Coordinates of C-alpha atoms in Angstrom, one line a residue:
Chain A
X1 CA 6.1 -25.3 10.1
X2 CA 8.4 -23.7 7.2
X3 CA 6.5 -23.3 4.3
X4 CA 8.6 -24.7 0.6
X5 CA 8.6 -21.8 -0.7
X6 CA 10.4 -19.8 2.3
X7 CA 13.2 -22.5 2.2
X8 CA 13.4 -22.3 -2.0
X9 CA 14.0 -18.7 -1.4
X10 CA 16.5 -18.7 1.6
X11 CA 18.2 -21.4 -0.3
X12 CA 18.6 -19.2 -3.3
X13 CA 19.5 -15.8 -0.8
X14 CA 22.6 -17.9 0.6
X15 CA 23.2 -18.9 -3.3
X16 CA 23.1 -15.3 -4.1
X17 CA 25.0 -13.8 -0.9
X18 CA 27.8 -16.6 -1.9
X19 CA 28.4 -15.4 -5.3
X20 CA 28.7 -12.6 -4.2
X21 CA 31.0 -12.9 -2.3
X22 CA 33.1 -15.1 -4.5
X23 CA 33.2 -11.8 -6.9
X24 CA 34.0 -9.2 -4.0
X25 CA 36.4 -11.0 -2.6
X26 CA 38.3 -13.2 -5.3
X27 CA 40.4 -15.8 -3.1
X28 CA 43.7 -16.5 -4.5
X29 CA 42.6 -19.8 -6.2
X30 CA 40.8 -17.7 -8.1
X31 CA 43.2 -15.2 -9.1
X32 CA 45.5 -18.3 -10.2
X33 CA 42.3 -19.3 -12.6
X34 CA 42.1 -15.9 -14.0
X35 CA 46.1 -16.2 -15.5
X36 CA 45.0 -19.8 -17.1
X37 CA 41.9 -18.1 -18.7
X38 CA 43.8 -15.2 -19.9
X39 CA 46.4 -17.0 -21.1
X40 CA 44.3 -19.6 -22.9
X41 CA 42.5 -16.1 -24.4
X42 CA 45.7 -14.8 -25.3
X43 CA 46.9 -17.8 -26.9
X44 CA 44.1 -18.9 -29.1
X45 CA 43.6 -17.9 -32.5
X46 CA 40.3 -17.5 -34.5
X47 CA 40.1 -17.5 -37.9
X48 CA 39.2 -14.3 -39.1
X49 CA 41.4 -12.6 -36.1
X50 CA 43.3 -9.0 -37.8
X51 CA 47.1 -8.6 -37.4
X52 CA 46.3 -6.3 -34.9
X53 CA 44.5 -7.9 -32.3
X54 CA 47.0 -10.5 -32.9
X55 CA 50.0 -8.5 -32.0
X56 CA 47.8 -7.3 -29.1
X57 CA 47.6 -10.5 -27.6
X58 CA 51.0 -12.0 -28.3
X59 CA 52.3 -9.0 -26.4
X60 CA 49.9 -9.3 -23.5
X61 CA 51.3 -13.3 -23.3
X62 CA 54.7 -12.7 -21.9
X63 CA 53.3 -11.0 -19.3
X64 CA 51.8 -13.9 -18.0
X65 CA 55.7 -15.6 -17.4
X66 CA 58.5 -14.9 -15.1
X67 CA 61.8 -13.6 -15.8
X68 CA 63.3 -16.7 -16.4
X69 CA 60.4 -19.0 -16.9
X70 CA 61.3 -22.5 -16.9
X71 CA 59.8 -25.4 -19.1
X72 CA 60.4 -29.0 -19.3
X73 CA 58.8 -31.0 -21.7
X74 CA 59.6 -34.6 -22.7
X75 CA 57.9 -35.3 -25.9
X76 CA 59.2 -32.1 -27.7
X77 CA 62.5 -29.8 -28.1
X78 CA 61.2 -27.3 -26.2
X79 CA 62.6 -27.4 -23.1
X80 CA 64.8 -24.8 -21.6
X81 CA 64.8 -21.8 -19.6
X82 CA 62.9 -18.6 -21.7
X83 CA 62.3 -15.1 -21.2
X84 CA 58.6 -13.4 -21.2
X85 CA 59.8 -11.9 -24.5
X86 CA 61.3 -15.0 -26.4
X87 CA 57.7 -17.0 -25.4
X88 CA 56.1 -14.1 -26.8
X89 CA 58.2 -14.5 -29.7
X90 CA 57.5 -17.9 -30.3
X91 CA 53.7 -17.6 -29.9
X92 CA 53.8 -15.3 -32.4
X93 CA 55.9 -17.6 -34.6
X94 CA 53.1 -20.3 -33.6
X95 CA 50.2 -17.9 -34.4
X96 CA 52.2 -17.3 -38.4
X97 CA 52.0 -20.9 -38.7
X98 CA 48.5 -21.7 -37.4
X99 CA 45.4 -20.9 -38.9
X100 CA 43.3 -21.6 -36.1
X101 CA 44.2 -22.2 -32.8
X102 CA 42.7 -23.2 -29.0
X103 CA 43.9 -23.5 -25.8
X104 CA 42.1 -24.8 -23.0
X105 CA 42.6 -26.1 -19.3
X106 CA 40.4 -28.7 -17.7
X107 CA 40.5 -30.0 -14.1
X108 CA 43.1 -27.4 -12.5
X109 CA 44.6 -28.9 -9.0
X110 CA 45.5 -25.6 -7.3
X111 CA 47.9 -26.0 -4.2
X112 CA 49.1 -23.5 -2.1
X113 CA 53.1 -25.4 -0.8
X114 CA 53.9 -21.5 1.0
X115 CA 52.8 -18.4 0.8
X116 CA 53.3 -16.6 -2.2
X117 CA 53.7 -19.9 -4.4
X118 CA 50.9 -22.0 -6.3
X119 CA 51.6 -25.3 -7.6
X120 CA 49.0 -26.0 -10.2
X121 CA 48.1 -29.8 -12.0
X122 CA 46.1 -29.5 -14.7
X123 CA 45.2 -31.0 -18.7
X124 CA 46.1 -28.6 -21.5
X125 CA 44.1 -29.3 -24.7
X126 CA 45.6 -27.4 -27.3
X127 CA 43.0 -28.2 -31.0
X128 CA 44.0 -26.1 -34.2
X129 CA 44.5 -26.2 -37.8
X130 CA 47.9 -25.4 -40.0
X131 CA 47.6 -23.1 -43.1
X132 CA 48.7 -26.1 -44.8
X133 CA 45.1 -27.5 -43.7
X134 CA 46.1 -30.6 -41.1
X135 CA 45.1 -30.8 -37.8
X136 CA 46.6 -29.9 -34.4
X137 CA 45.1 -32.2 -31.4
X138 CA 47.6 -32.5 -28.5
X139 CA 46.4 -33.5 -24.8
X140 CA 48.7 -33.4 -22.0
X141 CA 48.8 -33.0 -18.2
X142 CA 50.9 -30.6 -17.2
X143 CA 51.9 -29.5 -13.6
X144 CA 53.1 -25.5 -13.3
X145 CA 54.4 -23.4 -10.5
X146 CA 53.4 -19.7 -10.1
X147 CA 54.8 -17.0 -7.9
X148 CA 53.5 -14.3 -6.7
X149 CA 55.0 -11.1 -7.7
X150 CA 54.0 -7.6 -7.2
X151 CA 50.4 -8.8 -6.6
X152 CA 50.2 -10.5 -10.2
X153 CA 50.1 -14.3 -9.9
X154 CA 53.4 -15.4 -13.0
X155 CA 54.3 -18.8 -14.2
X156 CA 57.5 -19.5 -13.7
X157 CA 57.9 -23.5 -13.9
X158 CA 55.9 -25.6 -16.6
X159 CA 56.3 -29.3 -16.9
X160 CA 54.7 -31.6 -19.2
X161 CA 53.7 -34.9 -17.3
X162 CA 54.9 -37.9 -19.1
X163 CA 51.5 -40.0 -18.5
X164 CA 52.2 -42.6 -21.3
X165 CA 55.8 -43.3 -21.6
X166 CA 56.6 -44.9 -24.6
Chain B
X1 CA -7.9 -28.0 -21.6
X2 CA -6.5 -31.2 -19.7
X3 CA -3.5 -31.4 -21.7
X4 CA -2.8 -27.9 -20.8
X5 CA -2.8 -28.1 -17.5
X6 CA -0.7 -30.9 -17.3
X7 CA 1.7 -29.0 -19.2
X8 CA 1.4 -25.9 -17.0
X9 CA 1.8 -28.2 -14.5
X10 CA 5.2 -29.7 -15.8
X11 CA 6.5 -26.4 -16.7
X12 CA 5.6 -24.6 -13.5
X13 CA 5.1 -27.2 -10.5
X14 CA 3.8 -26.2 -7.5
X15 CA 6.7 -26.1 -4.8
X16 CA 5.5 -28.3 -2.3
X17 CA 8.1 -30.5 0.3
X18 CA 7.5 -33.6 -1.7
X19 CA 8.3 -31.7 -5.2
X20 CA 11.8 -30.9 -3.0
X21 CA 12.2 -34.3 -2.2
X22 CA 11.8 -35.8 -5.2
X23 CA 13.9 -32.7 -7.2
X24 CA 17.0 -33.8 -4.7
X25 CA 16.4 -37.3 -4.8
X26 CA 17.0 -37.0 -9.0
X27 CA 19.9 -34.7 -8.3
X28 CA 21.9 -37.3 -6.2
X29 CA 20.6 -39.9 -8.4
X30 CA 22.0 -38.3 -11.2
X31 CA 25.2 -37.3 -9.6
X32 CA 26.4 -40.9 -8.4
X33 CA 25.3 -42.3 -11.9
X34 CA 26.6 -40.5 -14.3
X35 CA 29.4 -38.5 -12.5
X36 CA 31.0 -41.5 -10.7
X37 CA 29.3 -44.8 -12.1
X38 CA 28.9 -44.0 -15.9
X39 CA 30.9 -40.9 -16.8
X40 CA 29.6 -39.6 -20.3
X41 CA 32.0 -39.2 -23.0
X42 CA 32.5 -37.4 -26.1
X43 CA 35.1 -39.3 -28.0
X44 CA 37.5 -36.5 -30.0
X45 CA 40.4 -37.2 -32.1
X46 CA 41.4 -40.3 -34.1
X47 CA 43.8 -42.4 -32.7
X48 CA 41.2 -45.2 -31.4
X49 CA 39.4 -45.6 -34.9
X50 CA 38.1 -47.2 -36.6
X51 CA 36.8 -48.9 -33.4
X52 CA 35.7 -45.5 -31.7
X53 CA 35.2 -42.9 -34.5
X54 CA 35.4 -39.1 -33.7
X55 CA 32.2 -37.0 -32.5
X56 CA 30.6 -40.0 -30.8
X57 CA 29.2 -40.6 -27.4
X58 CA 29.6 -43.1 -25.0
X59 CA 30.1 -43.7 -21.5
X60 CA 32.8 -44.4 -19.6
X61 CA 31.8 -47.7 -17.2
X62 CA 34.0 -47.1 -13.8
X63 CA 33.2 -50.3 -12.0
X64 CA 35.2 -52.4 -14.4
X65 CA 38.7 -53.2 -12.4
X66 CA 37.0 -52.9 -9.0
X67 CA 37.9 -57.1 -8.7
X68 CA 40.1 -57.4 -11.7
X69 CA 43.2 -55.7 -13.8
X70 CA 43.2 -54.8 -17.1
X71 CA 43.7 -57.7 -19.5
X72 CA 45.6 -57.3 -23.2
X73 CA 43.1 -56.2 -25.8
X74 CA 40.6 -53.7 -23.2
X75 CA 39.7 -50.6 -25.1
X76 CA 40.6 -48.2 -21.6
X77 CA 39.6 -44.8 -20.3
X78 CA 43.1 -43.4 -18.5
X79 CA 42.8 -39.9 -16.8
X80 CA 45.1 -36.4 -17.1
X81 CA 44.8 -34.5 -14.2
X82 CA 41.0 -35.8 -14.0
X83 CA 38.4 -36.6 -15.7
X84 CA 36.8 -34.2 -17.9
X85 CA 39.4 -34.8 -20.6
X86 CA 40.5 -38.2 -20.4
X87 CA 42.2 -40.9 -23.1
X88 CA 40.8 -44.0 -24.5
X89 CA 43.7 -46.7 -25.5
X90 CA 44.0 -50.6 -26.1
X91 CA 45.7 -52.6 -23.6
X92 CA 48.0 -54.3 -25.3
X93 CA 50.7 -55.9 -22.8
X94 CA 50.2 -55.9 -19.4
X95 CA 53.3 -55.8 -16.1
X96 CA 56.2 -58.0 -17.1
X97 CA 55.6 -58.7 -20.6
X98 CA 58.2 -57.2 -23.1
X99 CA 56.3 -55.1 -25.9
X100 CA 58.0 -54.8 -29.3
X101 CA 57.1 -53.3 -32.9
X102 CA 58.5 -54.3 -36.3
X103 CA 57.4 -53.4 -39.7
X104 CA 53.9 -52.1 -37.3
X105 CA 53.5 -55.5 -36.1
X106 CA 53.0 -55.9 -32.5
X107 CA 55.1 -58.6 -30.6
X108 CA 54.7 -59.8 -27.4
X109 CA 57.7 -61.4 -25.3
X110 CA 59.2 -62.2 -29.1
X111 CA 55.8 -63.6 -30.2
X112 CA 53.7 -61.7 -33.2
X113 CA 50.0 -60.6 -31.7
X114 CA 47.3 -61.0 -34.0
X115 CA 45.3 -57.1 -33.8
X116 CA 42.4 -57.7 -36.0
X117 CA 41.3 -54.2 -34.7
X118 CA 44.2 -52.3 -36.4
X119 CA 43.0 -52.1 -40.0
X120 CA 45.0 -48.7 -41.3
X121 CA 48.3 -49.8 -42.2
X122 CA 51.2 -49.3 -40.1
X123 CA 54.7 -49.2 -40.1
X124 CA 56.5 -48.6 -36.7
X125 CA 59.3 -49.8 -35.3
X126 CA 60.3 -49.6 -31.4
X127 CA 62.9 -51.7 -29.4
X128 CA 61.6 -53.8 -27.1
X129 CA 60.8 -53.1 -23.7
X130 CA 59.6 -54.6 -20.5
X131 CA 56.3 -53.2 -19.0
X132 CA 56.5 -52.2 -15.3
X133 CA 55.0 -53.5 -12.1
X134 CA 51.2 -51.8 -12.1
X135 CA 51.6 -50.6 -15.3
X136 CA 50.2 -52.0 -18.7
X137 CA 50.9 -50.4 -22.2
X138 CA 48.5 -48.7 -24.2
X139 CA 48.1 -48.0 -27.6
X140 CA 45.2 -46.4 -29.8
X141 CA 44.1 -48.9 -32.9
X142 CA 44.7 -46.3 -35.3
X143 CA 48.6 -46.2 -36.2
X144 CA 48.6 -44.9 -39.2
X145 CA 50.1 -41.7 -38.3
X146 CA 54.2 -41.1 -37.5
X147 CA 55.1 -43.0 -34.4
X148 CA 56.0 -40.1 -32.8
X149 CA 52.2 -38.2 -33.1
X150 CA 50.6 -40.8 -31.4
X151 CA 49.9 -40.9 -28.0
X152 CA 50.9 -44.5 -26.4
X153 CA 53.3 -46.4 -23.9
X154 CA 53.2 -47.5 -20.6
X155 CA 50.8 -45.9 -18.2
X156 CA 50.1 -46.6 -14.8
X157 CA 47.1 -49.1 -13.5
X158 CA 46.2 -46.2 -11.0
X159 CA 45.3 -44.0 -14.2
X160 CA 42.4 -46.5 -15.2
X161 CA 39.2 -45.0 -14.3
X162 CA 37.6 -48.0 -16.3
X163 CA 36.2 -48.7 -20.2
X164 CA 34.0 -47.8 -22.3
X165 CA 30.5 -49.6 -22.2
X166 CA 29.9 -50.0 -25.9

């Protein structure tokens, strides 16, 4: 008969072995996570952040995007068709204005339609404060495509899901 | 010396097979009730108060609309993309009906709806519109903000994961 114990620990050597694994080999799932986390990084904004690490980040943002990188959005005038540098450009605009910032995803939908494309559903959660001293709470679903090009994972189609349509 | 042992015991139980049982028993217990059943919540933002105020806890009762449809005046949890971040909103015309504003008074096909929940003042003003087949049209109580910083309109029936339970 199999002891407890002996089936706590195989339980916890499979655990183990699959984590692993997960790290060693990162699936593509995963590598489409990692842009969301570094972009949400990239985009948030603490309050006692320096210029410099600032700059840093804005500049590490349009790497993220394609070369045209496409957004539609309903509920503001952002829509329109922008280049890695102009989104860089207007985060940096958005960090000037902002005295704190967060960005986070929840609940990510990853689908692969073909190779080499990931169509991603998701809820953006962007929180912050102005300098003026109001508050920024915005919740949205949005649903983005991401290409694969020269092995990095870029956004190139962002779409803001119109869930209550007034 | 009792006392202590029953607190060693607590802390570091012997792993026997009906310790096991009884530790995945509580898991799956815990899993159907409160991640399908009662879904906790942590209400953030302002847009349902003074009903639900920020920072508060609650639940989010799913079995609700399992034999029925939302009904003008249900406080409603609607999902994004799932349901880690989700909305809470007030029914407040259902499919068919044509939903109006004037002066922040809410009309109903042409009639004037008595919202003893809304106590901020309000001042909006939208054409009227019809509500679509399975959808109903949401709004939070607080309207006290522009019009166009608050989250409402119609959303679809499918998006009701159910209400709150206090």
């Amino acid at each position: 008969m199999v002891k407890p114990k002996t089936i706590v620990i195989a339980l916890l050597a499979v655990l183990i072995a699959i984590l692993a694994a997960r790290r060693l080999f990162p699936s593509e799932a995963r590598e489409v996570r990692k842009q969301f986390d570094r972009l949400s990084k990239w985009v948030s904004k603490g309050r006692a952040e320096s210029a410099l690490t600032m700059a840093r980040k804005i500049k590490r943002i349009g790497t993220l995007f394609a070369d045209p990188c496409k957004f539609r959005t309903p509920i503001y005038s952002f829509s329109g068709t922008y280049t890695p540098e102009e989104i860089s450009s207007y985060a940096a605009a958005a960090h000037l204005q902002l005295a704190k910032l967060s960005l986070r995803f929840y609940d990510h939908n990853i689908q692969f339609p073909e190779e080499g494309t990931a169509k991603v559903v998701f809820t953006a959660k962007l929180t912050g404060t102005t300098k003026m001293g109001e508050s920024i709470h915005e919740t949205h679903e949005v649903e983005c495509t991401l290409r694969k090009s020269e092995d990095k994972w870029l956004f190139t189609d962002c779409e803001v899901v119109e869930v209550l349509k007034k | 010396m009792a006392g202590k042992n029953i607190v060693r015991q607590f802390l570091f139980p012997r792993v026997t097979r009906k310790f096991l049982t009884r530790v995945c028993a509580v898991a799956l217990f815990a899993y159907l009730i409160f991640g399908h059943l009662y879904i906790p919540l942590r209400i953030q933002g302002e847009s349902m108060e003074p009903t639900y105020r920020s920072a508060r806890f609650n639940f989010c009762w799913t079995l609700r609309y399992v034999f029925s449809k939302p009904k003008r005046r249900d406080v409603v949890v609607i999902r994004l993309a799932g349901k880690k971040v989700m909305l809470l909103k007030r029914v407040v015309a259902v499919e068919g009906e044509e939903v109006e504003f004037r002066e922040g008074k809410l009309y109903v096909d042409g009639k004037e709806i008595d919202e003893p929940y809304v106590r901020y003042p309000c001042d909006w003003n939208l054409s009227p519109r019809r509500v679509e087949k399975g959808c109903v049209y949401a709004v939070g109580d607080n309207r006290s903000m522009l019009m166009r910083y608050h989250d409402f309109g119609q959303v679809s029936i499918k998006r009701i994961v159910g209400v709150p339970l206090w």
